[in-house]
Coordinates of C-alpha atoms in Angstrom, one line a residue:
X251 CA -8.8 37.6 -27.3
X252 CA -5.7 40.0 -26.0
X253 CA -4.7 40.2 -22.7
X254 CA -6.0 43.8 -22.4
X255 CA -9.2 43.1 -24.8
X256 CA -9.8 41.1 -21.2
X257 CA -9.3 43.7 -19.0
X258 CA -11.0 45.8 -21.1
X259 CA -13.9 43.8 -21.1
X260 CA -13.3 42.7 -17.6
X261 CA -13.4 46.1 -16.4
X262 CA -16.8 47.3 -18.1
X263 CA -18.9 43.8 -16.5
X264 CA -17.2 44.8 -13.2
X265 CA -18.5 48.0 -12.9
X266 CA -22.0 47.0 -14.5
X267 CA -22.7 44.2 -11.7
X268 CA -20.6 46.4 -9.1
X269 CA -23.3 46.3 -6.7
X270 CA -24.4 43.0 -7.1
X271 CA -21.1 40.7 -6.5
X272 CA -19.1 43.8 -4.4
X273 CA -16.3 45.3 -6.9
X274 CA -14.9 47.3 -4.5
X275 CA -14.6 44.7 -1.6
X276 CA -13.0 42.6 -4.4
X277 CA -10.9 45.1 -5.3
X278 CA -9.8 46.2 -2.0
X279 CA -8.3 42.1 -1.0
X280 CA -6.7 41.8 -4.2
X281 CA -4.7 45.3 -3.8
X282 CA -3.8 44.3 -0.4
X283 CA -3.0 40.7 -1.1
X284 CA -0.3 41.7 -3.8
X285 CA 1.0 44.8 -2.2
X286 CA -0.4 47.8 -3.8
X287 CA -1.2 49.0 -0.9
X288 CA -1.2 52.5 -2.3
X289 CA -4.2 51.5 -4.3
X290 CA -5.3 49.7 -1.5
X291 CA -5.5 52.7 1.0
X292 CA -7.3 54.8 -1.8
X293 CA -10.0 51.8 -2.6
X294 CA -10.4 51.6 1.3
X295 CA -10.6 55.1 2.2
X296 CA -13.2 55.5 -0.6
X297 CA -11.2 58.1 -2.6
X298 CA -11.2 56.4 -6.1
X299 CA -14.5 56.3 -7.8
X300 CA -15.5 52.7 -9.3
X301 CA -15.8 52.9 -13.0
X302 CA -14.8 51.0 -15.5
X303 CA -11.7 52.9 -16.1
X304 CA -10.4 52.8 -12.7
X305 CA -11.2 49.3 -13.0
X306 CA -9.1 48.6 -16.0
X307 CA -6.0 50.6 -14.2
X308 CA -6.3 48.7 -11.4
X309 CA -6.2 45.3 -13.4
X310 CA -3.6 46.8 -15.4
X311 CA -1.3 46.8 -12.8
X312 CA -1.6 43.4 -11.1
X313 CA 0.4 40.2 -12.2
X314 CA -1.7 38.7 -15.5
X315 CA -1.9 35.5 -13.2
X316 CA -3.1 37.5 -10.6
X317 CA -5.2 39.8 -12.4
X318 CA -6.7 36.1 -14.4
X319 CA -7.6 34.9 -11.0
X320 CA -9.3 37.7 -9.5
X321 CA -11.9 37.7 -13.2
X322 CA -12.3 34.2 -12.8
X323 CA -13.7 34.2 -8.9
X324 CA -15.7 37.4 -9.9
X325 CA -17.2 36.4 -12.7
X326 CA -18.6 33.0 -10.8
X327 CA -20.1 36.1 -8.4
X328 CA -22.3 37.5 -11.4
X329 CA -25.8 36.6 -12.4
X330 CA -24.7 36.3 -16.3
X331 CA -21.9 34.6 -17.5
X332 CA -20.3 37.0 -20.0
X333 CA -17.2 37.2 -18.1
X334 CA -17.0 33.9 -17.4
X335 CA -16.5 32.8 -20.8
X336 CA -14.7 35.2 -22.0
X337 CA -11.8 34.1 -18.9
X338 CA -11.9 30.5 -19.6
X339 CA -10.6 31.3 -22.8
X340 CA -7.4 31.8 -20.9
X341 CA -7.5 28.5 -19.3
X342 CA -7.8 26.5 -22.9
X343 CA -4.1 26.4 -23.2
X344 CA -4.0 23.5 -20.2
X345 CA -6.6 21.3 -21.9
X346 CA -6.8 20.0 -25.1
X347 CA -9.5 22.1 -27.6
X348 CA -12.5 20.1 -28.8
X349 CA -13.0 20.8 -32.3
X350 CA -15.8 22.2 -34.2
X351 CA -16.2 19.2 -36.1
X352 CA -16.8 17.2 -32.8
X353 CA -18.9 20.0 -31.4
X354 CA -21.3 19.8 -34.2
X355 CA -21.3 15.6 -34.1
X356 CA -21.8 16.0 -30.4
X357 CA -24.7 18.3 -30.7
X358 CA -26.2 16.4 -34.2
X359 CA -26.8 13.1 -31.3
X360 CA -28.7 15.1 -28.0
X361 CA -31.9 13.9 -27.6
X362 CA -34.3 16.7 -28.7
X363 CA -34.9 17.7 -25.3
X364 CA -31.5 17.1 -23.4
X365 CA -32.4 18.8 -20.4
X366 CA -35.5 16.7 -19.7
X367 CA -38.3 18.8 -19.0
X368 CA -36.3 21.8 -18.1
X369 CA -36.6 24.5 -20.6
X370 CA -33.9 24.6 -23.0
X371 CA -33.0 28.4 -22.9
X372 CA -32.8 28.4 -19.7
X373 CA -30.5 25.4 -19.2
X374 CA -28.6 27.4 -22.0
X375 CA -28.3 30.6 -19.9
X376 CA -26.4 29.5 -17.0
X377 CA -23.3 28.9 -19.3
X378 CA -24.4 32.0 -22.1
X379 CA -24.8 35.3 -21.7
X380 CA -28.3 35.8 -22.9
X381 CA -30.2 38.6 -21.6
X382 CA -33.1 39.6 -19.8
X383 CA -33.1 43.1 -21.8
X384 CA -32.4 44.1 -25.4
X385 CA -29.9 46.5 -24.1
X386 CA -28.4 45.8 -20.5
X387 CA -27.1 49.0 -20.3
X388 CA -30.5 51.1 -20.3
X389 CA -32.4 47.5 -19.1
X390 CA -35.2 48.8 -20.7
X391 CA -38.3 46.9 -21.0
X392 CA -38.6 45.8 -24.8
X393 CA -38.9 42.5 -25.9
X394 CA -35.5 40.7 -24.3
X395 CA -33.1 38.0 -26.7
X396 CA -34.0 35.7 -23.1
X397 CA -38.0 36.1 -24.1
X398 CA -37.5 35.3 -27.7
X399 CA -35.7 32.4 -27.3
X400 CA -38.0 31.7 -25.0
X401 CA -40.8 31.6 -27.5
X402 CA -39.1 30.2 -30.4
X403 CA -37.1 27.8 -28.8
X404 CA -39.4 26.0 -26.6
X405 CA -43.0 27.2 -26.8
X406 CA -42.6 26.8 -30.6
X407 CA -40.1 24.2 -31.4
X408 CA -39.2 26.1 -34.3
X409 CA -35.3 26.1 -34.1
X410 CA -33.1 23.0 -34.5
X411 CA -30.6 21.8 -32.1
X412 CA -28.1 23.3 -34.3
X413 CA -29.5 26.6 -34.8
X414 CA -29.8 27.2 -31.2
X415 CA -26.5 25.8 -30.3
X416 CA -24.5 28.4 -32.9
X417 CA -26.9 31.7 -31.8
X418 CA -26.0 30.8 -28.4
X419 CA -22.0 30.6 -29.4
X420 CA -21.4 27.0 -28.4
X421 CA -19.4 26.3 -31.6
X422 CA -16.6 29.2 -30.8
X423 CA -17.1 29.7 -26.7
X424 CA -14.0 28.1 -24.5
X425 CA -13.3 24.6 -24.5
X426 CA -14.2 24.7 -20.4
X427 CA -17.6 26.6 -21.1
X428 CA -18.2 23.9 -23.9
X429 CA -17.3 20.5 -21.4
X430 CA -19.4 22.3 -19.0
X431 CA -22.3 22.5 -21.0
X432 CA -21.5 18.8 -21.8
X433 CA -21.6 17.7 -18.1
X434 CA -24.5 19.9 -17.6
X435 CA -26.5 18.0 -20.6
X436 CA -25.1 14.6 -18.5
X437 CA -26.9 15.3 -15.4
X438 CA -28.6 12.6 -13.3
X439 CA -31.6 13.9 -13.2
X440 CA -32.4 14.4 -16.8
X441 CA -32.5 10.9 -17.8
X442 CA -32.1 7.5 -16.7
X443 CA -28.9 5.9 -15.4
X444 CA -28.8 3.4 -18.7
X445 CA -30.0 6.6 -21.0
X446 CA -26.6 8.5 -19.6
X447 CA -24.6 5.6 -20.1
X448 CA -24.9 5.2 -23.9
X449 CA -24.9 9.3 -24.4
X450 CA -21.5 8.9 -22.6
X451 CA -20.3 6.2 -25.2
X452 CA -21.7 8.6 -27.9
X453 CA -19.8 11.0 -26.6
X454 CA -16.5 9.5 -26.1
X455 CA -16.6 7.8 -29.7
X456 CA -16.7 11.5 -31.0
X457 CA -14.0 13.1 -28.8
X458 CA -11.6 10.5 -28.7
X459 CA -10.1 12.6 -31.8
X460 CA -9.5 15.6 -29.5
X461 CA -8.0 13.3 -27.0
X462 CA -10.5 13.5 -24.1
X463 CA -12.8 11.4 -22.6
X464 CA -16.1 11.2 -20.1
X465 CA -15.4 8.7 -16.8
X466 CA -17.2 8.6 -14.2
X467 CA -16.7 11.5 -11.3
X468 CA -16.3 8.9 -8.2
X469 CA -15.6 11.7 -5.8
X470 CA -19.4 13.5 -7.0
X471 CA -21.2 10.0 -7.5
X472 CA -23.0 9.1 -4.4
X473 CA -26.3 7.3 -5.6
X474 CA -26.5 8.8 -9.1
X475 CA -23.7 8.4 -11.8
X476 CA -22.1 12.3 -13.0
X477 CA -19.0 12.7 -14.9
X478 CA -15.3 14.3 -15.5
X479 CA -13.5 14.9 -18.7
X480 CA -10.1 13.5 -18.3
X481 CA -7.1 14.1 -21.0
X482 CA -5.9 10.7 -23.0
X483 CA -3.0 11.3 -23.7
X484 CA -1.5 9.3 -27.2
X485 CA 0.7 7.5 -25.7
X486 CA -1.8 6.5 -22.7
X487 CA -2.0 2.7 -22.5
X488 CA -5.4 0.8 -22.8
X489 CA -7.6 0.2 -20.0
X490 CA -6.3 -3.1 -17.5
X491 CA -8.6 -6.2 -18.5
X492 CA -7.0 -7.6 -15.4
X493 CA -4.4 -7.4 -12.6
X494 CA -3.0 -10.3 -11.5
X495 CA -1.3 -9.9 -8.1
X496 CA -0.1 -10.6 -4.7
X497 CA 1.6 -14.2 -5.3
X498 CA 2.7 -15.5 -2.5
X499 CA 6.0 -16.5 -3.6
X500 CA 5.4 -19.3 -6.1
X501 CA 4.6 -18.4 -9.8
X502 CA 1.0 -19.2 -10.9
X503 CA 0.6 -20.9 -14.1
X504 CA -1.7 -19.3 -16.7
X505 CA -3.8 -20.9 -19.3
X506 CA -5.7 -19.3 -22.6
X507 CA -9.1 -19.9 -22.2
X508 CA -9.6 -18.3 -25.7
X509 CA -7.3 -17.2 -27.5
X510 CA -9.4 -15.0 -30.0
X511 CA -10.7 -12.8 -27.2
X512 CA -7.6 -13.2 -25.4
X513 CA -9.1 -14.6 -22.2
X514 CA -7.1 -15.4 -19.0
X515 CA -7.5 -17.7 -16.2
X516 CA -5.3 -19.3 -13.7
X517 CA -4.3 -23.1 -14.1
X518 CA -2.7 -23.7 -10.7
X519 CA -2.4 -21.0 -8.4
X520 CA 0.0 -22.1 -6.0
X521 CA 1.1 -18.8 -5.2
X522 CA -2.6 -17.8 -4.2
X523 CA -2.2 -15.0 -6.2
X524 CA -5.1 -12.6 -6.4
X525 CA -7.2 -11.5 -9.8
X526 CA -8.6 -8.5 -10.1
X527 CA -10.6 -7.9 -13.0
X528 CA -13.5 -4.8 -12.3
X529 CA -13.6 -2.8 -14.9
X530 CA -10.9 0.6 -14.1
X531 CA -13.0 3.7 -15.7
X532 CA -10.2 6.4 -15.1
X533 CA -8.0 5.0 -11.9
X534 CA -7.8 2.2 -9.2
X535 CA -8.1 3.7 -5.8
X536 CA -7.4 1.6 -2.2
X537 CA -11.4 2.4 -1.4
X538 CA -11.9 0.1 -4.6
X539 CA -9.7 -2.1 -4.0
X540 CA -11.4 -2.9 -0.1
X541 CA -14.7 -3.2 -2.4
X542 CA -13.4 -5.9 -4.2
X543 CA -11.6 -7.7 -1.8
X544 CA -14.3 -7.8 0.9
X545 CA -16.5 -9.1 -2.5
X546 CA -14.0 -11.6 -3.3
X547 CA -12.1 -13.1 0.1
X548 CA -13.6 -15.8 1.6
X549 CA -11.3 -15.6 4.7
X550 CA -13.0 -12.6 6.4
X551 CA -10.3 -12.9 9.6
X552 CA -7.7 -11.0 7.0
X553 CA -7.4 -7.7 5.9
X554 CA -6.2 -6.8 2.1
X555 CA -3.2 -4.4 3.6
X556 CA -2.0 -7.6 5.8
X557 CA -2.7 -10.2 3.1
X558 CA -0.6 -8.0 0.4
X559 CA 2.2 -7.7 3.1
X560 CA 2.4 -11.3 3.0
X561 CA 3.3 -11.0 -0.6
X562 CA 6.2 -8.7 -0.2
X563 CA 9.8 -10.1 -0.9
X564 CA 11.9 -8.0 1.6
X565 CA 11.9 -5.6 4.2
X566 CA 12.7 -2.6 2.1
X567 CA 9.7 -3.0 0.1
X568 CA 7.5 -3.7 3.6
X569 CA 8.9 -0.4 4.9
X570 CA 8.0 1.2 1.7
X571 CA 4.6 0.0 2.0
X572 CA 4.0 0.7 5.3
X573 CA 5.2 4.2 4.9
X574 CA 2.9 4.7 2.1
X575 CA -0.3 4.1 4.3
X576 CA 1.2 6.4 7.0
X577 CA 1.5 9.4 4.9
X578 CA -1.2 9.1 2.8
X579 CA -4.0 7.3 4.1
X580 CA -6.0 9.9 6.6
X581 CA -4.9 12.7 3.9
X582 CA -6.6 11.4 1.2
X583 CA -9.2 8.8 2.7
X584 CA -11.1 7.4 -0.4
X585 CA -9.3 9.0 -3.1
X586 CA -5.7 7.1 -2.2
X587 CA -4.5 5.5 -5.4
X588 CA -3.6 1.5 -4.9
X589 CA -0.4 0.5 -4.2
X590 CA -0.3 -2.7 -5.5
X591 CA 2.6 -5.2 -4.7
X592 CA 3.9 -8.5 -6.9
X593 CA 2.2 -7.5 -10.1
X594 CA 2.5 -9.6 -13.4
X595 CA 2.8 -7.4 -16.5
X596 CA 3.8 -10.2 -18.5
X597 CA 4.4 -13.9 -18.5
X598 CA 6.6 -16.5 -20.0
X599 CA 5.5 -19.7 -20.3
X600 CA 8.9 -21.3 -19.8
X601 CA 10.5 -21.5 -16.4
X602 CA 14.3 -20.0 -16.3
X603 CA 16.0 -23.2 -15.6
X604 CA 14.6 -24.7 -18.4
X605 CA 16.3 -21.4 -20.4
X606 CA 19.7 -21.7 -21.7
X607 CA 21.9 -20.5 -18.7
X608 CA 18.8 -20.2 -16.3
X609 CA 18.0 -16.5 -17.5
X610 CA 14.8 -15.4 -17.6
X611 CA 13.7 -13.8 -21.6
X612 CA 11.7 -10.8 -19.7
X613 CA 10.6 -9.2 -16.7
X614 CA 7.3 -10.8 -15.5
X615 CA 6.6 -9.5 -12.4
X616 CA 7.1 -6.2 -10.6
X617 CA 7.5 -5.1 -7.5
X618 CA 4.5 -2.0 -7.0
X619 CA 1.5 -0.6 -9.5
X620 CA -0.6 2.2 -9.7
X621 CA -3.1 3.2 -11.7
X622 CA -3.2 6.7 -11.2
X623 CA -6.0 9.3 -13.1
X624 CA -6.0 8.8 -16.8
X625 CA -5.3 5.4 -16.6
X626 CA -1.6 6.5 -16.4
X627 CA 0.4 3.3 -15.2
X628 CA 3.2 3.5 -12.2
X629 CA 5.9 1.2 -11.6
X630 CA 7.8 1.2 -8.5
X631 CA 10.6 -0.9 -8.2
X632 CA 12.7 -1.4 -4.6
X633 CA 16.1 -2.6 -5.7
X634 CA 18.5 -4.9 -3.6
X635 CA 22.4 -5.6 -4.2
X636 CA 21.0 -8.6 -6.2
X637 CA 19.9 -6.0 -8.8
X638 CA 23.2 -4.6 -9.7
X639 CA 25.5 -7.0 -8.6
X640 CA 26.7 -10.4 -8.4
X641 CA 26.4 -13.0 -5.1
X642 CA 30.4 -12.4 -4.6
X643 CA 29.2 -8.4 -4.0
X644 CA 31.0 -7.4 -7.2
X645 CA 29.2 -5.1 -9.6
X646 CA 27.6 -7.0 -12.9
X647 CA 27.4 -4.7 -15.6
X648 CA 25.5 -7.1 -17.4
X649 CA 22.4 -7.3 -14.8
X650 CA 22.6 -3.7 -14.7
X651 CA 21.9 -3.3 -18.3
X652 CA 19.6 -5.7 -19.1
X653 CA 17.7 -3.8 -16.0
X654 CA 17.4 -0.7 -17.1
X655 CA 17.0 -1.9 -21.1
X656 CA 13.3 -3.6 -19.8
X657 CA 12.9 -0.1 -18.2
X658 CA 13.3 1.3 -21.4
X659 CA 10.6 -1.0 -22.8
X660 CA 8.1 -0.8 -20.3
X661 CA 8.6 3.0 -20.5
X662 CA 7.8 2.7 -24.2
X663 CA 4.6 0.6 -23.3
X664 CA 3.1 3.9 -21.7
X665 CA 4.5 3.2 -17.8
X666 CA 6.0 5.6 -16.4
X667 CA 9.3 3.8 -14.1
X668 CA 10.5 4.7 -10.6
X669 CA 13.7 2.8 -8.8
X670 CA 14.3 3.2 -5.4
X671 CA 17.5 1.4 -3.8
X672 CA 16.9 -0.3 -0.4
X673 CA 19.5 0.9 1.1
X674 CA 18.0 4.3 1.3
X675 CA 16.2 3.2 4.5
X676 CA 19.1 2.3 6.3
X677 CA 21.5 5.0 8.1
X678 CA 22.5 5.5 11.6
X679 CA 21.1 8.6 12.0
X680 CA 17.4 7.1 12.3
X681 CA 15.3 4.4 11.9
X682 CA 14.8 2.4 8.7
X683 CA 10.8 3.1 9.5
X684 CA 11.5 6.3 10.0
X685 CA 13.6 7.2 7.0
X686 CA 11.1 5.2 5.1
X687 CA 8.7 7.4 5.9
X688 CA 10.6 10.7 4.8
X689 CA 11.6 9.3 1.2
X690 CA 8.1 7.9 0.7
X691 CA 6.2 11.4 1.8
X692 CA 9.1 13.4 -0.4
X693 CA 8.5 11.3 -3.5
X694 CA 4.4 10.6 -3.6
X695 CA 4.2 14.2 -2.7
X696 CA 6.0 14.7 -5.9
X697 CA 4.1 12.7 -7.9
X698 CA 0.2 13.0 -7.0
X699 CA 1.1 17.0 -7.5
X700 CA 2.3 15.9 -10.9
X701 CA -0.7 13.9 -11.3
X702 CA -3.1 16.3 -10.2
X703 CA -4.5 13.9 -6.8
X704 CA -2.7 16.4 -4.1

């Protein structure tokens, strides 16, 4: 669909439902909020008529972002959702399309009645325009396409899934309109937690193609389980088995408890270091995190923020992680991403002084992780003189590059790599808390736009 094929279209649902979701009240803000004010006065003072012409001129001459907008929050206003559909279009460049092949596969595996004991056409309607008349614009009082349906579809069971999925346009409506329909069918209430949870596999198994996938919707979940679609990216690495962190100095010592499955455990821990292995759906928030630990510590005197400050190597990376809580906390209560220090994302068996010339062969552990939405994986690293330089304070090109050369590699391993230097707390003109604080706020604000949490 054309941009004006929209406003066209826009412009003749606008006027039909006029008095039921208030054109001209909608049309009056929008002309004042982008400065036509000429238009404005004229819509206030009553002197344009509202028909779908004036409509489409007034479209016409907003911003198309602006004019987009404005047909997406009125079309949520109307009882059918013709114009709805017909926007969301517009939004389908920002997700990834599902296929018709996957559609088809997706529908070919409902249960027969996926809405429970709701009837089907009616579920149907609240994402497809299917109306109440034969012809809305006379809404005359013959037999309706809403009553048909009605009768074939659920008094007589005489259409398949199929058949009612194309009639309805669910093979060629918006990718949006088509995951909503999906999240609709995935409703609580419709069938049993365990029932949802293997449609939900089903599901995924077919869109992986189209690079999407169901997780549970934490922030909508409160006693029953609903869902999100979120984007997996190609390069997106697989989901943590388990996070090994917090090490309180001293490296733990590993062992293989089968190597087939590629099971872990922890032959000495000397370093107390802490094992987190819940399943991560989509992201690791703190909220989890205080789940776990209150689970899992047997020292109930200690909090998880003050036992992971006890892991921290220097002060930088304590200011950093103090700061982090200070911004961010209260702002985004349960939904804060993790911040977790000392993790191992790899592990060599052989200590470095038993390397020739007491180098380490990779990096093991890192300074911070975050599993962020997506199961995109964040790597913060807080950088001393130690990490460019040499004891005497000259610079060592040769630990410089073999720094940023493992960057390089974990970048290529899906994590996405962020260095700050340490010094970058320190100046006279305020407080290393302080201007901890500042660089912290600047740069996660950054980020959790980027990612989509602020």
């Amino acid at each position: 669909m054309e941009r004006g094929e929209l406003i066209k279209s826009a412009a003749f649902w606008l006027n039909m439902f006029k008095n039921d979701i208030n054109t001209l009240g909608g049309l009056i803000g929008i002309t004042y909020n982008s400065g036509h004010f000429d238009q404005w006065f004229s819509l206030y003072n009553k002197k344009i008529e509202i028909t779908s012409n004036s409509i489409a001129n007034i479209l016409s001459s907003l911003d198309w972002q602006t004019c987009l907008k404005f047909c997406l929050d009125m079309s949520k206003k109307m009882p059918e959702p013709v114009l709805y559909n017909m926007v969301m279009f517009f939004y389908d460049d920002n997700i990834p399309a599902i296929c018709l092949d996957s559609r088809k596969e997706i529908i070919a595996n409902l249960p027969e009645y996926f809405c429970g004991s709701d009837s089907r056409v009616k579920f149907l309607r609240k994402y497809f325009y299917i109306s109440q008349y034969q012809n809305y614009t006379s809404k005359n009082s013959n037999p309706s396409k809403f009553n048909q349906l009605i009768e074939l579809v659920d008094n007589q069971n005489a259409w398949s899934l199929d058949e009612l999925f194309e009639y309805v346009g669910a093979y060629n409506c918006a990718t949006w309109t088509f995951r909503g329909i999906i999240l609709g069918i995935l409703d609580p209430n419709f069938r049993t937690e365990e029932d949802n949870s293997k449609l939900v596999a089903t599901f995924n198994n077919i869109l992986t193609k189209d690079s999407c996938s169901l997780v549970p919707n934490k922030e909508k979940s409160k006693y029953r389980t609903r869902y999100k679609f979120v984007e997996v990216r190609k390069t997106t690495s697989k989901v943590p088995q388990r996070l090994i962190f917090g090490a309180k100095g001293v490296k733990p010592n590993f062992g293989i408890t089968d190597v087939i499955d590629g099971d872990i455990n922890l032959v000495a821990n000397d370093g107390e270091a802490l094992i987190y292995d819940q399943k991560i759906e989509d992201s690791l928030n703190w909220s989890e995190l205080l789940e776990w630990w209150e689970d899992y510590n047997l020292d109930s005197k200690i909090s998880l923020k003050k036992r992971l400050i006890e892991s921290l190597d220097s002060e930088p990376e304590i200011l950093f992680f103090n700061a982090y809580f200070q911004n961010f906390y209260s702002q985004l209560d349960k939904n804060l991403p993790a911040l977790i220090p000392q993790v191992y994302v790899a592990y060599d068996p052989i200590s470095a002084k038993n390397l020739p010339n007491g180098k380490a062969r990779i990096r093991q552990r890192i300074d911070f992780l975050m599993i962020l939405p997506n199961l995109e994986r964040v790597i913060i690293e807080i950088d001393g003189k130690q990490h460019y330089a040499k004891e005497d304070g000259r610079a060592d090109t040769k630990r410089y590059a073999d720094m940023v050369r493992v960057d390089r590699e974990l970048r290529l391993r899906g994590y996405e790599v962020y260095r700050f230097g340490g010094a970058e707390f320190y100046n006279d003109q305020n407080t290393p808390g302080d201007n901890a604080v500042s660089v912290v706020k600047d740069f996660f604000t950054a980020l959790f736009k980027q990612h989509e949490i602020l």
